[in-house]
Short mmCIF file of C-alpha atoms and ligand atoms in Angstrom, two decimals:
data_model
loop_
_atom_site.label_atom_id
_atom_site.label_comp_id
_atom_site.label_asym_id
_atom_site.label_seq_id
_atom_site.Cartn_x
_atom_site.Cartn_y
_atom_site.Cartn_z
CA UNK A 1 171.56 134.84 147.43
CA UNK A 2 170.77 137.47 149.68
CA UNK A 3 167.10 137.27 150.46
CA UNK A 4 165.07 141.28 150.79
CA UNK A 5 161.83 142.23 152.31
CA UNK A 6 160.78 145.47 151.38
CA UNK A 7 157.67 146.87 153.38
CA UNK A 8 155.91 149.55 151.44
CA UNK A 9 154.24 149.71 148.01
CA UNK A 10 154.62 153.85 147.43
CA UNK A 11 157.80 154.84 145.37
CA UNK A 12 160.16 154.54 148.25
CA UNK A 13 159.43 150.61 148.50
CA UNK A 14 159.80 149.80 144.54
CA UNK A 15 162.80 151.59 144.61
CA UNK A 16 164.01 149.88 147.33
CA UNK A 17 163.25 146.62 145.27
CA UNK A 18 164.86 147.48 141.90
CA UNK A 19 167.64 148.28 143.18
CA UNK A 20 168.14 144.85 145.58
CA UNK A 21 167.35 143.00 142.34
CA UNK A 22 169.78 144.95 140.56
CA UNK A 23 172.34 143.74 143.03
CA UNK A 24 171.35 140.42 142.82
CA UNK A 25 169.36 139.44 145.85
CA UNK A 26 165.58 137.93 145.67
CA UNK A 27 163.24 140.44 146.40
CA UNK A 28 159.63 140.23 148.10
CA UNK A 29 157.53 143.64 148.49
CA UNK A 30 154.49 143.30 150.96
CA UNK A 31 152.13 146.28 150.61
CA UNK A 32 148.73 146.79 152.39
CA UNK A 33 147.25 149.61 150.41
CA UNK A 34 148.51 152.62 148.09
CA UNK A 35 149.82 155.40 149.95
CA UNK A 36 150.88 158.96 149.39
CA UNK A 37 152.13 158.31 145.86
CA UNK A 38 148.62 156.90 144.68
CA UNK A 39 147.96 160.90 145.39
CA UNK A 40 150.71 162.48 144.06
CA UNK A 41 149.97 165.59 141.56
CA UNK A 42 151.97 164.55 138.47
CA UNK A 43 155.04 166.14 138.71
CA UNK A 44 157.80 164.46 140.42
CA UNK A 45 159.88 166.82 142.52
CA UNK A 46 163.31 165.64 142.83
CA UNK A 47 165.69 167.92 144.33
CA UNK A 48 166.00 171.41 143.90
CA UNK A 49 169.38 172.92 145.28
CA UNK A 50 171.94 169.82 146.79
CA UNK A 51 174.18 172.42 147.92
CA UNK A 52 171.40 174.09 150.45
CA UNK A 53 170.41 170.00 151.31
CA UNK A 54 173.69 169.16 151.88
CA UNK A 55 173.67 172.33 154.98
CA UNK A 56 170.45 171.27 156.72
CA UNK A 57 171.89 168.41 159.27
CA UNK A 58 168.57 166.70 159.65
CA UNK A 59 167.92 166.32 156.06
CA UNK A 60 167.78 162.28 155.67
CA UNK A 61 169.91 163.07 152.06
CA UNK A 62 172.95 165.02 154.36
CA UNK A 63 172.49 161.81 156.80
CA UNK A 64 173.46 159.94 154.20
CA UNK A 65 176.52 161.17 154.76
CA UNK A 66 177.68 161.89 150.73
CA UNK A 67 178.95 165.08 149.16
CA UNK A 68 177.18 166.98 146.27
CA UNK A 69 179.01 164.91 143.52
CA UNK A 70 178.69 161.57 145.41
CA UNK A 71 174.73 162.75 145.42
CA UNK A 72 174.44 163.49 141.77
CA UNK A 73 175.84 160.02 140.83
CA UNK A 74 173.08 158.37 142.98
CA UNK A 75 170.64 160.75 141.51
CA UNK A 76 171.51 159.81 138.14
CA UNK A 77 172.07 155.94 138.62
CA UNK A 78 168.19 155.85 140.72
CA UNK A 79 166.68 158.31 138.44
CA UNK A 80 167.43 156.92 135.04
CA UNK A 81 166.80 153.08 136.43
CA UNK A 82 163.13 154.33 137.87
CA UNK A 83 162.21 155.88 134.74
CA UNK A 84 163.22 152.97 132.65
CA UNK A 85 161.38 150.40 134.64
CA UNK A 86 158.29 152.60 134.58
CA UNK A 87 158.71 152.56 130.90
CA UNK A 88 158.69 149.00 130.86
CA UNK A 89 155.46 149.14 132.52
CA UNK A 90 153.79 151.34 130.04
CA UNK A 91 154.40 154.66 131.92
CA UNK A 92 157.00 157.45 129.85
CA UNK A 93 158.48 160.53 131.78
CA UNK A 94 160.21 163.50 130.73
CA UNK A 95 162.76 165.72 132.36
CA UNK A 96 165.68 164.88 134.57
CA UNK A 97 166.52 166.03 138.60
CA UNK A 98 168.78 168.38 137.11
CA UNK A 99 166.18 170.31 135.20
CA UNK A 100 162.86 172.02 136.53
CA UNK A 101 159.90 173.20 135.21
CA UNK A 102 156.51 174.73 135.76
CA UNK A 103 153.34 173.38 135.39
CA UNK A 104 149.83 174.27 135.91
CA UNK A 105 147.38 171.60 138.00
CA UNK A 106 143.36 171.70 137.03
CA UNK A 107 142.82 174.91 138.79
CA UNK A 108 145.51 176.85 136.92
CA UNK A 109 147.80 176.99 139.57
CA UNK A 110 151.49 176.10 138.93
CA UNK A 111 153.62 173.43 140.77
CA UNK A 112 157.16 172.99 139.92
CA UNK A 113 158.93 169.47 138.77
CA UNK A 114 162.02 167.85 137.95
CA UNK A 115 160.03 164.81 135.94
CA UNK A 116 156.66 164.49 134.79
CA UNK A 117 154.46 162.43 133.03
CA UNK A 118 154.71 162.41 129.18
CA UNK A 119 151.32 163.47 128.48
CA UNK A 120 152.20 166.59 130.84
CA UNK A 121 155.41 167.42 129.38
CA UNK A 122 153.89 169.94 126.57
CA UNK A 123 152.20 171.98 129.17
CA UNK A 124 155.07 173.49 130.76
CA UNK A 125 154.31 176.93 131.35
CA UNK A 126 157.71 178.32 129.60
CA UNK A 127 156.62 176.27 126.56
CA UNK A 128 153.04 177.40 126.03
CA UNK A 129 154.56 181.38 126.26
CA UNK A 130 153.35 182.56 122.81
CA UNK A 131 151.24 179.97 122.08
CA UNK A 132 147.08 179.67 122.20
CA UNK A 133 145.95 177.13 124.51
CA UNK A 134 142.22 175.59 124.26
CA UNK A 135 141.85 174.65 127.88
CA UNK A 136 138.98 171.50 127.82
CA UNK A 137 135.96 171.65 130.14
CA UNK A 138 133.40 169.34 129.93
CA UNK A 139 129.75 170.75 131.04
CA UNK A 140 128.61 167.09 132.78
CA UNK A 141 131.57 167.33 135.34
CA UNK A 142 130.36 169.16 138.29
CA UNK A 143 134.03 170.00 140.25
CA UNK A 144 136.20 171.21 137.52
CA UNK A 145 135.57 174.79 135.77
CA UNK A 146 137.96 175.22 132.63
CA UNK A 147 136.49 178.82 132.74
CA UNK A 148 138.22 179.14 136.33
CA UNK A 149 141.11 177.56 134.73
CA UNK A 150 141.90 179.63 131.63
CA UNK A 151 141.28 182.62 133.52
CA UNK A 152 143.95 181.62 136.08
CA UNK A 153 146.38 180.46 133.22
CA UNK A 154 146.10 184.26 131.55
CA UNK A 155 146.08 186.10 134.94
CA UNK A 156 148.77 184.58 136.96
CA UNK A 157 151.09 183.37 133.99
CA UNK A 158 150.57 185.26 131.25
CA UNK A 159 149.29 182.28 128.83
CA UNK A 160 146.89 183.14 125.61
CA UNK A 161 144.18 180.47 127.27
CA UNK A 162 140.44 180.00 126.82
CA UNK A 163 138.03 177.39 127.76
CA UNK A 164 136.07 174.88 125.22
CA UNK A 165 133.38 173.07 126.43
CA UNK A 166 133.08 169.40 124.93
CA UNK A 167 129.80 167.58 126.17
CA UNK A 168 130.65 163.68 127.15
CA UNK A 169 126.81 162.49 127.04
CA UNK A 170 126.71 159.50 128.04
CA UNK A 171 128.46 160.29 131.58
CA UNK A 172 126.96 159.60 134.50
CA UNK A 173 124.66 162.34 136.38
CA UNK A 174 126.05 164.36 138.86
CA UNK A 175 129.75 163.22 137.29
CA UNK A 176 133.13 163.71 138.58
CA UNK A 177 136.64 164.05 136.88
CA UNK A 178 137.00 160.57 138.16
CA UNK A 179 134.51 159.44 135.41
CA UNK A 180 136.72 160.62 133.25
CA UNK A 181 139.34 158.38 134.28
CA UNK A 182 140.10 156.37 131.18
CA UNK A 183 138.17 157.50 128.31
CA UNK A 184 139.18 158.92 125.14
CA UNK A 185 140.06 162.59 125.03
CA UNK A 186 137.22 164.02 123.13
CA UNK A 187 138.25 166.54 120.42
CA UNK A 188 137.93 170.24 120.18
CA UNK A 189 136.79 172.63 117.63
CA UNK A 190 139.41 175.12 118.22
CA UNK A 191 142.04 174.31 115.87
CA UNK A 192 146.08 175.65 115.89
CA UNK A 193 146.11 176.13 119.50
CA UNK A 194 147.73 173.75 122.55
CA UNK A 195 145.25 171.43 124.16
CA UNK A 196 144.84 171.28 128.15
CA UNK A 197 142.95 168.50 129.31
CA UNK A 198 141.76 167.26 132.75
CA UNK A 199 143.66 164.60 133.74
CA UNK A 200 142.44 160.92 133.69
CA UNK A 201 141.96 160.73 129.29
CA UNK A 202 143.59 158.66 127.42
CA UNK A 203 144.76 159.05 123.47
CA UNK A 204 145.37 162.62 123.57
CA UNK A 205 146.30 164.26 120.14
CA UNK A 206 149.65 165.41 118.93
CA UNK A 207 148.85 168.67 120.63
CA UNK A 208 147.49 168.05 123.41
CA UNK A 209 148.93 167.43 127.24
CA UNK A 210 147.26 166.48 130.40
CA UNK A 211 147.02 169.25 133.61
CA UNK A 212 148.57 167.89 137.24
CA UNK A 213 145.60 166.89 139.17
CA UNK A 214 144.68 167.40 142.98
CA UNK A 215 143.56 164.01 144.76
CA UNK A 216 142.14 161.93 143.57
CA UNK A 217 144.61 161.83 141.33
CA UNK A 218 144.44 159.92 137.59
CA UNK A 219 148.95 160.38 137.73
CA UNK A 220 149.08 158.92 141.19
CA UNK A 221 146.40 155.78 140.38
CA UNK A 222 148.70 155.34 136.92
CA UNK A 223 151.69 155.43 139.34
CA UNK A 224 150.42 153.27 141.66
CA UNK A 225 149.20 150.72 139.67
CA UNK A 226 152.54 150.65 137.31
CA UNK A 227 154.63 150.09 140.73
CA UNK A 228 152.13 147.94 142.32
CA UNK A 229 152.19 144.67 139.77
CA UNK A 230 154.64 142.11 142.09
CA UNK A 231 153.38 142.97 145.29
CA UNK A 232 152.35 140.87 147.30
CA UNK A 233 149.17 142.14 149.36
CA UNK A 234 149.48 142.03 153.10
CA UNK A 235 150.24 144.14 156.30
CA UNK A 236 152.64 143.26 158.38
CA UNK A 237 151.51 143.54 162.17
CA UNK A 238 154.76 141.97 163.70
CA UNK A 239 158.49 141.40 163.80
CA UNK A 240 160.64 138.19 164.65
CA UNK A 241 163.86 139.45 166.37
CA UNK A 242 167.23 138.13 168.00
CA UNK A 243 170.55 139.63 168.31
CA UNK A 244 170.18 143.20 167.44
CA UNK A 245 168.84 141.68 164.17
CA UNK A 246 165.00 141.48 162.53
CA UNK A 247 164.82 137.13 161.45
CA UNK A 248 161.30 137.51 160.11
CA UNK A 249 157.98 140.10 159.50
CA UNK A 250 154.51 138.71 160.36
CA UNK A 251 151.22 139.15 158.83
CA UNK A 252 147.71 137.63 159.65
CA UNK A 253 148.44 134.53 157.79
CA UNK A 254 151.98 134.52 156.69
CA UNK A 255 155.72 135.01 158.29
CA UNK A 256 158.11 136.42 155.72
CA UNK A 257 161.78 135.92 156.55
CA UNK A 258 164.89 137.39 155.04
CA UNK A 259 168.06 138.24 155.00
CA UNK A 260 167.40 142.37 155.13
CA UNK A 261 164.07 144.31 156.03
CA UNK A 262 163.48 148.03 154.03
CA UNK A 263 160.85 149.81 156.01
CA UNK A 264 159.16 152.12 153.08
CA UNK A 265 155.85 152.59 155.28
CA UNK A 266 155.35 156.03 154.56
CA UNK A 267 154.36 158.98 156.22
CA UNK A 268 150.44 158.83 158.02
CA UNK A 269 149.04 158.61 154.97
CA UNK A 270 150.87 155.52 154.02
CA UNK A 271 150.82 154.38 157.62
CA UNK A 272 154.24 154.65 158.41
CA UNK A 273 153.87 156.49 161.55
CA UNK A 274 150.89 157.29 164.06
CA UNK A 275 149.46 160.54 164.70
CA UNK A 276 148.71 160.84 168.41
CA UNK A 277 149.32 162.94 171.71
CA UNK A 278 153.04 162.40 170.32
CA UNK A 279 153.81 161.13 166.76
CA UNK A 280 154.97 157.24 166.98
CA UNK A 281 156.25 154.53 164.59
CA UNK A 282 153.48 151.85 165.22
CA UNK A 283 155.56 148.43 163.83
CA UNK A 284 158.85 148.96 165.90
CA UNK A 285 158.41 151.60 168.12
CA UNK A 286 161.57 153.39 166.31
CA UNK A 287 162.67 156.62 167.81
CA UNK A 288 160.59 159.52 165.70
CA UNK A 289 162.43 162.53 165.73
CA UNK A 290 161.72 166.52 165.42
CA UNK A 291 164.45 168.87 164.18
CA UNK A 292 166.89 166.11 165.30
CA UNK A 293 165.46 165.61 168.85
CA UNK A 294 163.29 163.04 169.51
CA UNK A 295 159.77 163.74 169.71
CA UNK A 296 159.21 162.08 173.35
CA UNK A 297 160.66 164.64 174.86
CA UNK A 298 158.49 167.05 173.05
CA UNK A 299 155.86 166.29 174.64
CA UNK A 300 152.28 168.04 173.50
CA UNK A 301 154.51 170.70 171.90
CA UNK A 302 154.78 168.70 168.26
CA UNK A 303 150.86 168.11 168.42
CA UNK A 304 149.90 171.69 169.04
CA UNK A 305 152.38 171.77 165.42
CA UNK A 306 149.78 170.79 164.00
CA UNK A 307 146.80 173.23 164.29
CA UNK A 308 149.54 176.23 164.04
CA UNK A 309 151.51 175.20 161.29
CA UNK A 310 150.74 171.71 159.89
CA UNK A 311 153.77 171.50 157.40
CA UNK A 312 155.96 171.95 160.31
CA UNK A 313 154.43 169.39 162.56
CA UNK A 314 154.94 166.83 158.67
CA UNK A 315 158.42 167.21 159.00
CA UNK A 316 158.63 164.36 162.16
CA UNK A 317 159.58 161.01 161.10
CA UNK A 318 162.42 158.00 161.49
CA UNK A 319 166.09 159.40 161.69
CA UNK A 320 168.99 157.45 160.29
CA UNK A 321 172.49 157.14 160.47
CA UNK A 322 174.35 157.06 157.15
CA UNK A 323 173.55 153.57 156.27
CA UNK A 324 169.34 154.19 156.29
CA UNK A 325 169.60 152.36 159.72
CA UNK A 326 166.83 153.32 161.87
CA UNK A 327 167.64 155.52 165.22
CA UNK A 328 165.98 154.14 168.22
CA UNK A 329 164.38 157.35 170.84
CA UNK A 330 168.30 157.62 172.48
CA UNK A 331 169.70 158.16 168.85
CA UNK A 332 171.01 154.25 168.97
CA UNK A 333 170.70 152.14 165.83
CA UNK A 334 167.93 149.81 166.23
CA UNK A 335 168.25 146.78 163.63
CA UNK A 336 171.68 146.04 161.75
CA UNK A 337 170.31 144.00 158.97
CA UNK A 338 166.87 147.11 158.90
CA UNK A 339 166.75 149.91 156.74
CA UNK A 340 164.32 152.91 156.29
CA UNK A 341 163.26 154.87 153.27
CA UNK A 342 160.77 157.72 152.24
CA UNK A 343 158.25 159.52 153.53
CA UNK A 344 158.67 157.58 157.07
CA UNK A 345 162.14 159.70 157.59
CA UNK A 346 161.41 162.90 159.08
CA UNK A 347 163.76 166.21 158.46
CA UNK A 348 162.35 167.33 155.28
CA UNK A 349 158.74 168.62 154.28
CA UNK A 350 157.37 165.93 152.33
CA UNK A 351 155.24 168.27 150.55
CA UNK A 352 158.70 170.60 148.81
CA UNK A 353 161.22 170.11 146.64
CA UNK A 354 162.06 166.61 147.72
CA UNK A 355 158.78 165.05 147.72
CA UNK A 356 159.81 162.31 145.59
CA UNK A 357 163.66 162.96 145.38
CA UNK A 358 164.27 161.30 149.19
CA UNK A 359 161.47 158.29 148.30
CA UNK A 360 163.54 157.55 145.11
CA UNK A 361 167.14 158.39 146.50
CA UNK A 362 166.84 156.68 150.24
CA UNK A 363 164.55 153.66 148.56
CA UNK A 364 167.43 153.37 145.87
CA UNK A 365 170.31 153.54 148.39
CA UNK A 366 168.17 151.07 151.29
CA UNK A 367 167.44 148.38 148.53
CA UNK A 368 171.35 148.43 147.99
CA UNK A 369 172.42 148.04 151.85
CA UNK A 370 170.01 145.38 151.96
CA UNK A 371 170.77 143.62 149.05
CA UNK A 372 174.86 143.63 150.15
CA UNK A 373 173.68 142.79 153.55
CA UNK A 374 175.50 139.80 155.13
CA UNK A 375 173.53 136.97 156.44
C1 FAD B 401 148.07 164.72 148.28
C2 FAD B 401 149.54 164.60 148.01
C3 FAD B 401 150.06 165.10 146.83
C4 FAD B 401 151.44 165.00 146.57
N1 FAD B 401 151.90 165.48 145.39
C5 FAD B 401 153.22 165.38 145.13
C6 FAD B 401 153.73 165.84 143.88
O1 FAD B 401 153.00 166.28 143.00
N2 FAD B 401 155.07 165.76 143.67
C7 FAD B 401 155.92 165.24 144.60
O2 FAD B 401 157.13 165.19 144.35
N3 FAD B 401 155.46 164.76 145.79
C8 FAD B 401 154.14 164.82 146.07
N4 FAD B 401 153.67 164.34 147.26
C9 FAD B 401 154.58 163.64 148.16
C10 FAD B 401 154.84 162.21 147.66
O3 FAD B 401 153.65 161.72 147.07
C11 FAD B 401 155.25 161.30 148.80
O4 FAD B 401 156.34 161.84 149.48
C12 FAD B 401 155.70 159.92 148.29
O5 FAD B 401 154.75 159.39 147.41
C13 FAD B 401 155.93 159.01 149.48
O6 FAD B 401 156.27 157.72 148.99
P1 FAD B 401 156.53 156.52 150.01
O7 FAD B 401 156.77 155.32 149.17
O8 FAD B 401 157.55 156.91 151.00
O9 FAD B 401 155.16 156.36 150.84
P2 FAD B 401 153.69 155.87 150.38
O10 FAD B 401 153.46 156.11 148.94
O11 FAD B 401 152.75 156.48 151.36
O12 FAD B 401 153.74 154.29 150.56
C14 FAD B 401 153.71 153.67 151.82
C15 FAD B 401 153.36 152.22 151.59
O13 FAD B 401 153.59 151.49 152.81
C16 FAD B 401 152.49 150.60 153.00
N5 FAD B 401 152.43 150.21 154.41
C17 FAD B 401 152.41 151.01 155.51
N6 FAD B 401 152.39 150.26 156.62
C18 FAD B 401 152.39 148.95 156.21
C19 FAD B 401 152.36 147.70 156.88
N7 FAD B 401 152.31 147.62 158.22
N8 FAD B 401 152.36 146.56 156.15
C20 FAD B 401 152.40 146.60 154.79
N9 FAD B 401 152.44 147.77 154.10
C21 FAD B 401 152.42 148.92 154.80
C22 FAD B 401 151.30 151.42 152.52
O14 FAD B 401 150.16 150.60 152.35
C23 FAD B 401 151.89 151.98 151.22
O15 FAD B 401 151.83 150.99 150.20
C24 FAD B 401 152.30 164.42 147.53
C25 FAD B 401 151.78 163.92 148.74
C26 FAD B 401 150.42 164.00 148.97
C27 FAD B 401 149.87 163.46 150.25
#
């Protein structure tokens, strides 16, 4: 039996797993904290136009080297497996990649998705058209204004909102939407209209759904804790290597070898790569990479990126060929039996339309290589 080590416990990493296991081989995940998708808003954006993708060369989905149709099988075989494991674990989503809808976060702005939680589903903005929606506030929580909110939902989209205040009196002083986390949704007076809560409550009514949150976020800490079961806690600081080939990954006080290594690291939030004079990839030194060149010979040009436009300096990260094998600096592949998936892979702004479409896809696709990986 092929024998997996995926590094990484964001979305990229436990798709990386379920699909290894799928193929048969024994799986380990080593994870040192949550990442990125401990943060994420609450909608899960997939993919929004494959045919665009497909054109930009750097994009680590046209690496992959797989037409539109190829794509939309993956899609479909990844998506539908995620979801069902994550309902296993207590967590149902709605939607598909091949749908998208709109969805207002606590501050009334809207944020498109492909999937979303199922206490989120009802608020989609095309939904609540024509429909009165009691927006919750709750007068102990100091950084939330459902005032703010309901204004925002009937100014910039049009929806029949207004806030209710419900006072939660036994929170804490000075409380947070964080203290929400967990407790039962209170209920409102208002009757016949849709219900917008804060996120974080739990037993919602019939008519009520959940808005996407900004970090911290209740969706991302569900997430994260859903994916995060089998992991086994640890960073690895080290690699064991021979031949072109990566024999074992070291932490403090354990060496875990295997057949096949996923790197699902992340981006710098994760800890995938290193912010510094030049962005670097602190576990292998792998070539990072800028619009396809690497970012070396950038020099202070990428870091100045970042204080004139940030988004453009986040699209740096690990290049691969069209197996999710890791490009060292000279555009050679570094590791046979290594593979690389999510938010470490640059070419794409993590924070668009793909923000959890090339976690899921490359994660789905990486777990496979490794798992068919030959010893
Ligand atoms: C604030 C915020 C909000 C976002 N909201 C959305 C959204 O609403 N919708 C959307 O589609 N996308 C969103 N994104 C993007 C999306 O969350 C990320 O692209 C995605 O979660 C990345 O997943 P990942 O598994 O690649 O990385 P991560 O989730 O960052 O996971 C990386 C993992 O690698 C581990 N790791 C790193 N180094 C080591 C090591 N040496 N040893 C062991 N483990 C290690 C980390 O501890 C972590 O577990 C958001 C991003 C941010 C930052």
């Amino acid at each position: 039996m092929t024998t997996v080590l995926v590094i990484g416990g964001g979305i990229a990493g436990y798709c990386a797993a379920l699909a290894a296991r799928r193929d048969g081989a024994e799986v380990t995940v080593v994870a040192r904290a949550p990442g990125a998708t401990a943060l994420y808003a609450g909608g899960m954006e997939i993919i929004d136009d494959v045919e665009s993708i497909l054109r930009q060369e750097n994009h680590p989905l046209a690496r992959l080297g797989i037409d539109a149709v190829g794509l939309a099988a993956e899609l479909d075989m990844a998506v539908s497996t995620l979801l069902l494991a994550l309902g296993k674990e207590g967590l149902k989503f709605q939607g598909s990649w091949r749908s998208r809808g709109l969805y207002a976060d606590i501050h009334g702005i809207a944020r498109p998705a492909n999937v979303v939680p199922e206490t989120v589903a009802a608020g989609e903005l095309g939904a609540l058209s024509g429909k009165r929606v009691a927006v919750i506030g709750v007068p102990e929580v100091g950084d939330y204004d459902a005032g703010s909110t309901a204004l925002a939902l009937k100014e910039l989209h049009g929806v029949d909102a207004f806030a209710e205040d419900v006072s939660i009196p036994d929170l804490p002083t000075a409380a947070a939407l964080t203290d929400l986390y967990g407790r039962r949704a209170p209920a409102p007076h208002a009757r016949g209209a849709a219900i917008a809560y804060p996120p974080g409550f739990t037993n919602l009514p019939d008519d009520g759904f959940e808005l996407l949150a900004s970090p911290p976020s209740p969706h991302g800490w569900r997430l994260q804790q859903a994916i995060g079961l089998g992991a086994v806690r640890g960073e690895i600081t080290s690699f064991e290597t021979g031949r072109a080939r990566i024999t074992a990954a070291r932490s403090a006080d354990r060496s875990f070898r295997a057949d096949a290594f996923v790197l699902a690291t992340g981006r710098h939030i994760g800890g995938g790569l290193q912010a510094g004079r030049t962005t670097t990839e602190p576990l292998l030194g792998l070539g990072v990479f800028y619009e396809g060149r690497s970012a070396d010979s950038l020099g202070t040009r990428l870091h100045h990126l970042t204080y004139i436009d940030p988004s453009e300096e986040m699209r740096a990260g690990l290049m691969t060929d069209r197996r999710l094998h890791p490009l060292h600096a000279d555009g050679s592949s570094a590791y046979s039996n290594l593979y690389a998936a999510g938010a470490v892979l640059g070419g794409y702004d993590y924070a668009g339309p793909c923000g959890f479409g090339v976690p899921i896809l490359t994660g789905w696709l990486a777990g496979r290589y490794a798992a068919r990986q030959t010893a």
